[in-house]
Amino acid sequence: MFGGGRAVPRDLRIKAWPMVTEQDEQAVQRVLRSGRFTSASAGEEEIAGLEREWARHVGTEHCVAVSNGTAALSVALSAAGVEPGDEVIVPALSFIGSATAPLHLMAVPVFVDIDPVTFNLDPAAIEAAITGRTKAIVVVHLHGLPADLDRITAIADRHGIAVVEDAAQAHGARYRGRAVGSIGAVNTFSLNVSKNLATCGEGGLITTDDADIATRATMLRQFGELIPASGERSYVAHLLGWNCKPNAIQAAFTRSRLTHFDAEAAVRDRNVRRLLGRLADLPGFLVPEVPADRTHAWHILRFRVRPAAFGLADAFAGPLRAVVQRALRAEGVPAAPYQLQPLPAQRVFAERRGFGGYPWALPGVVERPYRAEDFPAVLRVLDDSFTVQKAHLHPESGPLLDRYADAFEKVWEHRDALAAVAARTAHTPHWERASEIGDAEWEAAFGMR
Ligand SMILES: *Cc1c(COP(=O)(O)O)cnc(C)c1O
């Protein structure tokens, strides 16, 4: 940023994710030769195999595969009994699919603030958001760290509400000895190319111990029909289903990846811990914390800056983060935001772009505005932190992460110069930028506001 060489050499590249081995290629070829491509194909083995193996990995009775993680969440919520007008609690910091999944059921997303240390749902905020209409809580294990499941489950049980884990970012993470995805009434994973357990495209998995929920999920992915294990398909639709069947090629690919999943996760854990161990010595950064009773899947690494350590007042957290992010990028660290705004500030919610005013216009739904300013912890974290995504997922990324640690150290050495830049830089928080981007994109697409 101020001239000079990069801490991360240009020829040290981020390794492609998902990795693709010869074994993975053979798994895909096996399906191409089999002629059985979806869960509705008689004698299909790869999807059924993946479902069996993932249920065993997570420790649940059942697993149902679907077309992607967002569909998994819609199907799971529907199978758990969420209906139009029900309220579903969702963290205000997550991927948008966590909140559009209930909306597609005409349920009303009710957002709650996060804990600024774990970045997960704040249990006290959940308690405050519960009403007589609350039907489920979407518990996102953001970035790979399990949320406080025992506290959240206790609250949910007291009110007769379903816990639905959205474990799209947390494959393999454990909470008090149990795998995520085994604790809620019904739980979901994504197999999108970006996730820790990936497929060669899109996929999703639903896990549950409840046989009825599992049966409903298999119907919901297939037009509401029951597909018999053998014999003729009836073509009778019993429920309002979707077509979100899984694909056998993608199931076979993930099944092959799964055979190396634990070993690769262990190496990733070592690589990431070595990076975080070095950063822990730098007072300018808050590195992800892992409570002793859980493990972290390290899907995304989020770092907060500490203005006081840079000799700046708290009000400069945003500009300091922006300058540090710029400096790290100049050194070759792909520091980037994850989410520009709290979910409730997304237009689909803030401007109620649902089904022609529904579900909010349904009888008995209490109108509550969706406002960014109601989620101060999310706003604070979005402004004072940045993330590293994808670069650390490949198990051979250790040497790259060591150079990232060099880059952080170099940035810290130059803290006075960076603080001086931060103190005189005009700052626009991400969520204000998001609304400008939104206006410009809409105008470019439709020629009007
Ligand atoms: C990726 C993700 C999803 C959606 O998964 P897709 O397979 O992309 O539909 C849902 N929730 C969270 C937290 C995610 O990170």
Short mmCIF file of C-alpha atoms and ligand atoms in Angstrom, two decimals:
data_model
loop_
_atom_site.label_atom_id
_atom_site.label_comp_id
_atom_site.label_asym_id
_atom_site.label_seq_id
_atom_site.Cartn_x
_atom_site.Cartn_y
_atom_site.Cartn_z
CA MET A 1 0.00 0.00 0.00
CA PHE A 2 2.90 2.33 0.75
CA GLY A 3 5.18 0.68 -1.87
CA GLY A 4 7.63 -2.23 -1.40
CA GLY A 5 7.16 -6.00 -1.83
CA ARG A 6 4.18 -8.16 -0.97
CA ALA A 7 4.14 -10.45 2.04
CA VAL A 8 2.30 -13.10 -0.01
CA PRO A 9 4.30 -13.95 -3.17
CA ARG A 10 2.21 -13.76 -6.34
CA ASP A 11 3.08 -17.31 -7.36
CA LEU A 12 1.69 -18.72 -4.10
CA ARG A 13 -1.89 -19.13 -5.32
CA ILE A 14 -5.11 -20.06 -3.60
CA LYS A 15 -5.78 -23.74 -4.29
CA ALA A 16 -9.03 -24.49 -6.12
CA TRP A 17 -12.05 -25.47 -4.03
CA PRO A 18 -13.67 -27.91 -4.12
CA MET A 19 -10.63 -30.05 -4.80
CA VAL A 20 -11.22 -32.73 -7.43
CA THR A 21 -9.27 -35.98 -7.22
CA GLU A 22 -9.16 -38.93 -9.57
CA GLN A 23 -11.39 -40.80 -7.13
CA ASP A 24 -14.00 -38.00 -7.41
CA GLU A 25 -13.84 -38.13 -11.22
CA GLN A 26 -14.36 -41.89 -11.18
CA ALA A 27 -17.37 -41.49 -8.89
CA VAL A 28 -18.96 -39.10 -11.38
CA GLN A 29 -18.20 -41.40 -14.30
CA ARG A 30 -19.81 -44.29 -12.45
CA VAL A 31 -23.10 -42.37 -12.45
CA LEU A 32 -22.84 -41.35 -16.10
CA ARG A 33 -22.48 -45.02 -16.97
CA SER A 34 -25.32 -46.11 -14.65
CA GLY A 35 -28.02 -44.08 -16.42
CA ARG A 36 -29.65 -43.35 -13.04
CA PHE A 37 -29.52 -39.61 -12.50
CA THR A 38 -32.07 -38.47 -9.87
CA SER A 39 -33.69 -39.65 -6.66
CA ALA A 40 -36.72 -40.68 -8.72
CA SER A 41 -34.66 -43.16 -10.81
CA ALA A 42 -35.41 -46.76 -9.84
CA GLY A 43 -32.37 -48.53 -8.39
CA GLU A 44 -30.50 -45.24 -7.79
CA GLU A 45 -27.69 -45.87 -5.29
CA GLU A 46 -25.56 -42.76 -4.97
CA ILE A 47 -28.16 -40.44 -3.42
CA ALA A 48 -29.38 -43.14 -1.07
CA GLY A 49 -25.75 -43.89 -0.21
CA LEU A 50 -24.92 -40.26 0.52
CA GLU A 51 -28.04 -39.95 2.69
CA ARG A 52 -27.08 -43.05 4.68
CA GLU A 53 -23.46 -42.00 5.10
CA TRP A 54 -24.22 -38.39 6.08
CA ALA A 55 -26.84 -39.55 8.61
CA ARG A 56 -24.17 -41.80 10.12
CA HIS A 57 -21.60 -38.97 10.08
CA VAL A 58 -23.96 -36.57 11.86
CA GLY A 59 -25.54 -39.22 14.09
CA THR A 60 -29.18 -38.92 13.03
CA GLU A 61 -31.71 -41.57 12.04
CA HIS A 62 -32.52 -39.95 8.69
CA CYS A 63 -31.01 -37.80 5.98
CA VAL A 64 -32.86 -36.50 2.91
CA ALA A 65 -30.92 -34.96 0.02
CA VAL A 66 -32.31 -32.06 -2.02
CA SER A 67 -31.17 -29.69 -4.76
CA ASN A 68 -29.50 -26.99 -2.61
CA GLY A 69 -29.17 -25.62 0.90
CA THR A 70 -31.90 -23.00 0.58
CA ALA A 71 -34.38 -25.60 -0.67
CA ALA A 72 -33.26 -27.82 2.22
CA LEU A 73 -34.26 -25.09 4.65
CA SER A 74 -37.65 -24.45 3.02
CA VAL A 75 -38.39 -28.18 2.94
CA ALA A 76 -37.21 -28.63 6.54
CA LEU A 77 -39.34 -25.75 7.85
CA SER A 78 -42.35 -26.98 5.92
CA ALA A 79 -41.82 -30.57 7.10
CA ALA A 80 -41.60 -29.23 10.67
CA GLY A 81 -45.05 -27.66 10.26
CA VAL A 82 -44.31 -24.01 9.47
CA GLU A 83 -47.30 -22.47 7.71
CA PRO A 84 -48.36 -19.10 6.25
CA GLY A 85 -48.45 -16.37 8.88
CA ASP A 86 -46.22 -18.23 11.34
CA GLU A 87 -43.22 -16.31 12.62
CA VAL A 88 -39.75 -17.78 12.18
CA ILE A 89 -36.81 -16.33 14.08
CA VAL A 90 -33.67 -15.80 11.97
CA PRO A 91 -30.33 -14.19 12.86
CA ALA A 92 -29.87 -10.73 11.33
CA LEU A 93 -26.40 -11.76 10.15
CA SER A 94 -26.45 -14.72 7.81
CA PHE A 95 -26.72 -15.67 4.17
CA ILE A 96 -29.98 -14.46 2.64
CA GLY A 97 -31.21 -18.03 2.07
CA SER A 98 -31.65 -18.42 5.86
CA ALA A 99 -34.39 -15.78 5.66
CA THR A 100 -35.91 -16.30 2.20
CA ALA A 101 -36.55 -19.98 2.99
CA PRO A 102 -39.30 -19.18 5.55
CA LEU A 103 -40.59 -16.34 3.35
CA HIS A 104 -41.19 -18.80 0.51
CA LEU A 105 -43.55 -20.64 2.89
CA MET A 106 -45.36 -17.33 3.48
CA ALA A 107 -44.00 -17.35 7.01
CA VAL A 108 -42.80 -14.06 8.51
CA PRO A 109 -39.07 -13.80 9.24
CA VAL A 110 -38.41 -12.13 12.60
CA PHE A 111 -34.79 -11.08 12.88
CA VAL A 112 -32.72 -11.04 16.04
CA ASP A 113 -29.33 -9.52 16.81
CA ILE A 114 -26.12 -11.49 17.24
CA ASP A 115 -23.48 -11.92 19.91
CA PRO A 116 -20.56 -9.79 18.65
CA VAL A 117 -17.99 -12.35 19.85
CA THR A 118 -19.41 -15.59 18.38
CA PHE A 119 -21.33 -13.83 15.55
CA ASN A 120 -24.23 -16.20 16.31
CA LEU A 121 -27.77 -15.62 17.57
CA ASP A 122 -27.92 -13.87 20.94
CA PRO A 123 -30.15 -16.11 23.12
CA ALA A 124 -31.46 -13.12 25.11
CA ALA A 125 -32.57 -11.48 21.84
CA ILE A 126 -34.38 -14.69 20.85
CA GLU A 127 -36.32 -14.68 24.10
CA ALA A 128 -37.37 -11.06 23.49
CA ALA A 129 -38.53 -11.81 19.93
CA ILE A 130 -40.83 -14.74 20.74
CA THR A 131 -44.57 -14.17 20.34
CA GLY A 132 -47.62 -16.42 20.30
CA ARG A 133 -47.06 -16.91 16.56
CA THR A 134 -43.43 -18.04 16.69
CA LYS A 135 -43.14 -21.50 15.17
CA ALA A 136 -39.42 -22.09 14.62
CA ILE A 137 -35.93 -20.71 15.19
CA VAL A 138 -33.42 -20.98 12.35
CA VAL A 139 -30.17 -21.47 14.25
CA VAL A 140 -27.31 -20.60 11.91
CA HIS A 141 -23.84 -21.77 12.94
CA LEU A 142 -22.25 -18.77 11.28
CA HIS A 143 -18.83 -19.21 9.69
CA GLY A 144 -18.64 -22.72 11.17
CA LEU A 145 -18.93 -22.06 14.92
CA PRO A 146 -21.88 -23.84 16.59
CA ALA A 147 -24.39 -21.50 18.19
CA ASP A 148 -25.29 -21.87 21.87
CA LEU A 149 -27.62 -24.81 21.17
CA ASP A 150 -28.39 -25.84 24.77
CA ARG A 151 -29.52 -22.35 25.77
CA ILE A 152 -31.47 -21.90 22.53
CA THR A 153 -33.10 -25.34 22.84
CA ALA A 154 -34.12 -24.60 26.43
CA ILE A 155 -35.83 -21.38 25.30
CA ALA A 156 -37.48 -23.15 22.35
CA ASP A 157 -38.72 -26.04 24.52
CA ARG A 158 -40.19 -23.64 27.06
CA HIS A 159 -42.27 -22.04 24.30
CA GLY A 160 -42.99 -25.16 22.23
CA ILE A 161 -40.99 -23.88 19.24
CA ALA A 162 -38.95 -26.00 16.80
CA VAL A 163 -35.19 -25.55 16.57
CA VAL A 164 -33.99 -25.86 12.96
CA GLU A 165 -30.22 -25.79 12.59
CA ASP A 166 -28.93 -24.14 9.42
CA ALA A 167 -25.53 -25.85 9.32
CA ALA A 168 -24.68 -24.76 5.76
CA GLN A 169 -21.38 -23.36 7.02
CA ALA A 170 -20.60 -25.85 9.75
CA HIS A 171 -20.29 -29.41 8.41
CA GLY A 172 -18.50 -31.54 10.99
CA ALA A 173 -18.50 -28.95 13.81
CA ARG A 174 -19.36 -30.32 17.25
CA TYR A 175 -21.25 -28.83 20.18
CA ARG A 176 -20.75 -30.50 23.59
CA GLY A 177 -19.74 -33.73 21.91
CA ARG A 178 -22.60 -33.83 19.40
CA ALA A 179 -22.36 -33.01 15.70
CA VAL A 180 -24.22 -29.95 14.47
CA GLY A 181 -27.24 -31.04 12.48
CA SER A 182 -28.17 -33.66 15.09
CA ILE A 183 -29.67 -31.41 17.77
CA GLY A 184 -32.57 -29.47 16.23
CA ALA A 185 -35.88 -31.08 15.29
CA VAL A 186 -34.76 -30.96 11.65
CA ASN A 187 -31.56 -29.49 10.29
CA THR A 188 -29.98 -28.51 7.01
CA PHE A 189 -26.66 -28.42 5.17
CA SER A 190 -25.62 -26.96 1.82
CA LEU A 191 -23.28 -28.75 -0.58
CA ASN A 192 -22.71 -25.66 -2.72
CA VAL A 193 -19.22 -25.42 -4.28
CA SER A 194 -18.23 -22.82 -1.68
CA LYS A 195 -18.98 -24.99 1.38
CA ASN A 196 -16.69 -27.20 3.43
CA LEU A 197 -18.43 -30.36 2.18
CA ALA A 198 -18.99 -29.43 -1.43
CA THR A 199 -20.39 -30.96 -4.56
CA CYS A 200 -19.58 -30.18 -8.20
CA GLY A 201 -22.48 -27.70 -8.32
CA GLU A 202 -25.46 -27.46 -5.99
CA GLY A 203 -26.88 -29.73 -3.32
CA GLY A 204 -28.42 -29.78 0.12
CA LEU A 205 -28.97 -32.26 2.95
CA ILE A 206 -31.65 -32.46 5.64
CA THR A 207 -31.05 -34.44 8.84
CA THR A 208 -33.55 -35.49 11.49
CA ASP A 209 -34.40 -38.24 13.97
CA ASP A 210 -38.11 -37.82 13.24
CA ALA A 211 -39.38 -40.43 10.76
CA ASP A 212 -42.50 -38.40 9.87
CA ILE A 213 -40.45 -35.27 9.13
CA ALA A 214 -38.11 -37.35 6.95
CA THR A 215 -41.04 -38.83 5.02
CA ARG A 216 -42.60 -35.40 4.53
CA ALA A 217 -39.24 -34.05 3.30
CA THR A 218 -38.92 -36.82 0.69
CA MET A 219 -42.45 -35.97 -0.51
CA LEU A 220 -41.83 -32.22 -0.55
CA ARG A 221 -38.76 -32.61 -2.80
CA GLN A 222 -40.83 -34.65 -5.29
CA PHE A 223 -44.06 -32.72 -6.07
CA GLY A 224 -45.65 -33.98 -2.83
CA GLU A 225 -45.54 -37.56 -4.09
CA LEU A 226 -44.41 -40.73 -2.38
CA ILE A 227 -41.88 -42.56 -4.53
CA PRO A 228 -41.93 -46.27 -3.68
CA ALA A 229 -38.61 -48.08 -3.23
CA SER A 230 -39.74 -50.52 -5.88
CA GLY A 231 -42.77 -50.82 -8.15
CA GLU A 232 -44.81 -48.22 -10.00
CA ARG A 233 -44.92 -44.50 -9.20
CA SER A 234 -48.51 -43.41 -8.41
CA TYR A 235 -48.29 -39.73 -9.52
CA VAL A 236 -50.56 -38.81 -6.61
CA ALA A 237 -49.57 -35.46 -5.03
CA HIS A 238 -50.41 -35.52 -1.32
CA LEU A 239 -48.82 -32.19 -0.36
CA LEU A 240 -47.84 -28.89 -1.97
CA GLY A 241 -44.34 -29.94 -2.91
CA TRP A 242 -41.52 -28.56 -4.98
CA ASN A 243 -39.28 -30.15 -7.53
CA CYS A 244 -36.01 -29.95 -5.61
CA LYS A 245 -34.74 -33.45 -6.14
CA PRO A 246 -31.05 -34.14 -5.75
CA ASN A 247 -28.89 -35.22 -8.65
CA ALA A 248 -26.96 -38.51 -8.58
CA ILE A 249 -23.79 -37.09 -10.17
CA GLN A 250 -23.53 -34.50 -7.45
CA ALA A 251 -24.36 -37.03 -4.75
CA ALA A 252 -21.62 -39.38 -6.01
CA PHE A 253 -19.10 -36.52 -6.09
CA THR A 254 -19.90 -35.51 -2.50
CA ARG A 255 -19.90 -39.14 -1.38
CA SER A 256 -16.38 -39.45 -2.72
CA ARG A 257 -15.34 -36.17 -1.03
CA LEU A 258 -16.87 -37.41 2.22
CA THR A 259 -14.40 -40.32 2.42
CA HIS A 260 -11.62 -37.72 2.98
CA PHE A 261 -13.70 -35.13 4.83
CA ASP A 262 -12.55 -35.83 8.41
CA ALA A 263 -8.86 -36.06 7.48
CA GLU A 264 -9.02 -32.83 5.47
CA ALA A 265 -10.91 -31.01 8.23
CA ALA A 266 -8.23 -32.04 10.73
CA VAL A 267 -5.46 -30.59 8.55
CA ARG A 268 -7.50 -27.41 7.95
CA ASP A 269 -7.96 -27.08 11.70
CA ARG A 270 -4.18 -27.28 12.23
CA ASN A 271 -3.47 -24.77 9.43
CA VAL A 272 -6.02 -22.25 10.67
CA ARG A 273 -4.97 -22.60 14.31
CA ARG A 274 -1.36 -21.90 13.37
CA LEU A 275 -2.47 -18.68 11.60
CA LEU A 276 -4.72 -17.62 14.48
CA GLY A 277 -2.01 -18.46 17.01
CA ARG A 278 0.33 -15.97 15.37
CA LEU A 279 -2.38 -13.29 15.12
CA ALA A 280 -3.27 -13.71 18.78
CA ASP A 281 0.03 -11.95 19.57
CA LEU A 282 -1.07 -8.84 17.65
CA PRO A 283 -3.21 -6.59 19.91
CA GLY A 284 -4.76 -4.83 16.91
CA PHE A 285 -6.92 -7.79 15.88
CA LEU A 286 -9.66 -9.86 17.48
CA VAL A 287 -9.38 -13.37 16.08
CA PRO A 288 -12.25 -15.92 16.15
CA GLU A 289 -12.75 -17.45 19.58
CA VAL A 290 -13.81 -21.04 20.07
CA PRO A 291 -15.55 -21.79 23.39
CA ALA A 292 -14.10 -24.91 25.07
CA ASP A 293 -17.35 -26.89 24.64
CA ARG A 294 -17.40 -26.78 20.80
CA THR A 295 -15.29 -27.08 17.67
CA HIS A 296 -15.13 -24.74 14.68
CA ALA A 297 -15.53 -25.90 11.07
CA TRP A 298 -13.55 -22.82 9.89
CA HIS A 299 -15.79 -22.13 6.91
CA ILE A 300 -15.07 -18.40 7.05
CA LEU A 301 -12.51 -16.54 9.16
CA ARG A 302 -13.71 -13.20 10.52
CA PHE A 303 -11.30 -10.69 12.05
CA ARG A 304 -12.30 -7.55 13.96
CA VAL A 305 -9.98 -4.58 14.40
CA ARG A 306 -9.40 -2.95 17.81
CA PRO A 307 -9.19 0.83 17.34
CA ALA A 308 -7.79 1.41 20.85
CA ALA A 309 -4.74 -0.76 20.06
CA PHE A 310 -4.10 1.49 17.05
CA GLY A 311 -4.40 4.58 19.29
CA LEU A 312 -7.79 5.51 17.81
CA ALA A 313 -11.17 6.26 19.39
CA ASP A 314 -13.95 3.72 18.94
CA ALA A 315 -15.66 5.95 16.40
CA PHE A 316 -12.83 5.14 13.97
CA ALA A 317 -13.48 1.40 13.94
CA GLY A 318 -15.04 1.53 10.46
CA PRO A 319 -12.36 3.63 8.72
CA LEU A 320 -9.62 1.65 10.49
CA ARG A 321 -11.09 -1.64 9.26
CA ALA A 322 -11.31 -0.26 5.72
CA VAL A 323 -7.66 0.87 5.77
CA VAL A 324 -6.41 -2.39 7.32
CA GLN A 325 -8.39 -4.34 4.73
CA ARG A 326 -6.80 -2.29 1.94
CA ALA A 327 -3.33 -2.85 3.37
CA LEU A 328 -3.88 -6.60 3.71
CA ARG A 329 -5.16 -6.85 0.15
CA ALA A 330 -2.09 -4.96 -1.04
CA GLU A 331 -0.01 -7.62 0.74
CA GLY A 332 -1.93 -10.39 -1.04
CA VAL A 333 -4.48 -11.41 1.63
CA PRO A 334 -7.97 -11.65 0.07
CA ALA A 335 -9.61 -9.72 2.94
CA ALA A 336 -13.25 -9.05 2.01
CA PRO A 337 -16.63 -8.36 3.59
CA TYR A 338 -19.15 -11.15 4.14
CA GLN A 339 -22.61 -9.54 3.89
CA LEU A 340 -22.88 -5.79 3.35
CA GLN A 341 -25.97 -5.26 5.49
CA PRO A 342 -28.11 -6.91 8.16
CA LEU A 343 -30.58 -9.28 6.44
CA PRO A 344 -33.62 -7.18 7.46
CA ALA A 345 -32.15 -4.26 5.47
CA GLN A 346 -32.25 -6.31 2.26
CA ARG A 347 -34.98 -4.87 0.03
CA VAL A 348 -36.96 -8.08 -0.08
CA PHE A 349 -37.66 -7.53 3.65
CA ALA A 350 -37.28 -3.78 4.20
CA GLU A 351 -39.67 -3.05 1.32
CA ARG A 352 -41.78 -6.17 1.87
CA ARG A 353 -41.25 -7.61 -1.57
CA GLY A 354 -43.03 -10.86 -0.83
CA PHE A 355 -46.15 -12.28 -2.44
CA GLY A 356 -47.99 -9.04 -3.31
CA GLY A 357 -47.77 -7.74 0.25
CA TYR A 358 -48.08 -11.19 1.78
CA PRO A 359 -47.27 -12.81 4.16
CA TRP A 360 -47.29 -9.51 6.05
CA ALA A 361 -50.87 -8.71 5.00
CA LEU A 362 -52.21 -12.03 6.34
CA PRO A 363 -54.84 -11.71 9.09
CA GLY A 364 -53.29 -11.55 12.55
CA VAL A 365 -49.74 -10.79 11.37
CA VAL A 366 -48.36 -7.96 13.46
CA GLU A 367 -46.64 -5.35 11.28
CA ARG A 368 -43.13 -4.73 12.50
CA PRO A 369 -40.67 -2.68 10.45
CA TYR A 370 -37.41 -4.23 9.22
CA ARG A 371 -34.72 -1.68 10.10
CA ALA A 372 -30.93 -2.00 10.08
CA GLU A 373 -30.60 0.19 13.16
CA ASP A 374 -32.43 -2.36 15.33
CA PHE A 375 -29.40 -4.67 15.05
CA PRO A 376 -26.50 -2.70 16.56
CA ALA A 377 -24.24 -5.73 17.08
CA VAL A 378 -24.54 -6.72 13.40
CA LEU A 379 -23.86 -3.13 12.30
CA ARG A 380 -20.85 -2.90 14.57
CA VAL A 381 -19.39 -6.22 13.40
CA LEU A 382 -20.00 -5.47 9.71
CA ASP A 383 -18.18 -2.17 10.12
CA ASP A 384 -15.20 -3.27 12.22
CA SER A 385 -14.43 -6.67 10.70
CA PHE A 386 -13.45 -8.35 7.46
CA THR A 387 -13.28 -11.98 6.46
CA VAL A 388 -11.05 -14.45 4.70
CA GLN A 389 -13.05 -16.93 2.64
CA LYS A 390 -12.14 -20.02 0.65
CA ALA A 391 -8.34 -19.51 0.68
CA HIS A 392 -7.92 -21.70 3.79
CA LEU A 393 -10.29 -24.52 2.81
CA HIS A 394 -7.86 -26.68 0.83
CA PRO A 395 -5.78 -28.82 3.22
CA GLU A 396 -2.58 -27.77 1.41
CA SER A 397 -3.15 -24.08 2.19
CA GLY A 398 -0.82 -24.14 5.23
CA PRO A 399 2.12 -22.37 3.52
CA LEU A 400 -0.25 -19.72 2.13
CA LEU A 401 -1.73 -19.06 5.58
CA ASP A 402 1.79 -18.69 7.01
CA ARG A 403 2.39 -15.85 4.54
CA TYR A 404 -1.01 -14.37 5.52
CA ALA A 405 0.29 -14.29 9.09
CA ASP A 406 3.38 -12.41 7.83
CA ALA A 407 1.05 -9.91 6.15
CA PHE A 408 -0.95 -9.30 9.34
CA GLU A 409 2.32 -8.81 11.26
CA LYS A 410 3.54 -6.34 8.65
CA VAL A 411 0.27 -4.40 8.86
CA TRP A 412 0.58 -4.31 12.64
CA GLU A 413 4.19 -3.04 12.38
CA HIS A 414 2.90 -0.13 10.28
CA ARG A 415 -0.01 0.59 12.64
CA ASP A 416 0.85 4.24 13.24
CA ALA A 417 0.91 5.08 9.54
CA LEU A 418 -2.32 3.13 8.97
CA ALA A 419 -4.05 4.78 11.95
CA ALA A 420 -3.08 8.19 10.54
CA VAL A 421 -4.70 7.29 7.20
CA ALA A 422 -7.82 5.96 8.98
CA ALA A 423 -8.15 9.16 11.03
CA ARG A 424 -8.42 11.32 7.92
CA THR A 425 -10.36 9.00 5.59
CA ALA A 426 -14.03 9.64 4.82
CA HIS A 427 -15.95 6.45 5.61
CA THR A 428 -19.12 4.93 4.20
CA PRO A 429 -20.30 1.81 6.05
CA HIS A 430 -21.08 -1.24 3.89
CA TRP A 431 -24.83 -1.02 4.48
CA GLU A 432 -25.01 2.53 3.11
CA ARG A 433 -22.97 1.45 0.11
CA ALA A 434 -25.32 -1.52 -0.35
CA SER A 435 -28.29 0.75 -0.86
CA GLU A 436 -26.38 2.81 -3.48
CA ILE A 437 -25.31 -0.40 -5.25
CA GLY A 438 -28.89 -1.62 -5.10
CA ASP A 439 -30.27 1.57 -6.70
CA ALA A 440 -27.65 1.53 -9.47
CA GLU A 441 -28.15 -2.18 -10.28
CA TRP A 442 -31.93 -1.84 -10.36
CA GLU A 443 -31.69 1.18 -12.61
CA ALA A 444 -29.25 -0.59 -14.95
CA ALA A 445 -31.54 -3.63 -15.17
CA PHE A 446 -34.90 -1.87 -15.51
CA GLY A 447 -34.08 1.71 -16.48
CA MET A 448 -35.91 3.13 -13.47
CA ARG A 449 -35.92 3.25 -9.71
C1 LIG B 1 -24.83 -21.19 1.71
C2 LIG B 1 -25.82 -20.98 2.78
C3 LIG B 1 -27.17 -21.30 2.62
C4 LIG B 1 -27.76 -21.69 1.29
O1 LIG B 1 -27.19 -22.77 0.67
P1 LIG B 1 -27.32 -22.91 -0.93
O2 LIG B 1 -26.92 -24.31 -1.18
O3 LIG B 1 -26.38 -21.90 -1.51
O4 LIG B 1 -28.74 -22.65 -1.29
C5 LIG B 1 -28.03 -21.16 3.69
N1 LIG B 1 -27.60 -20.72 4.87
C6 LIG B 1 -26.30 -20.38 5.07
C7 LIG B 1 -25.89 -19.92 6.42
C8 LIG B 1 -25.38 -20.48 4.04
O5 LIG B 1 -24.11 -20.13 4.24
#
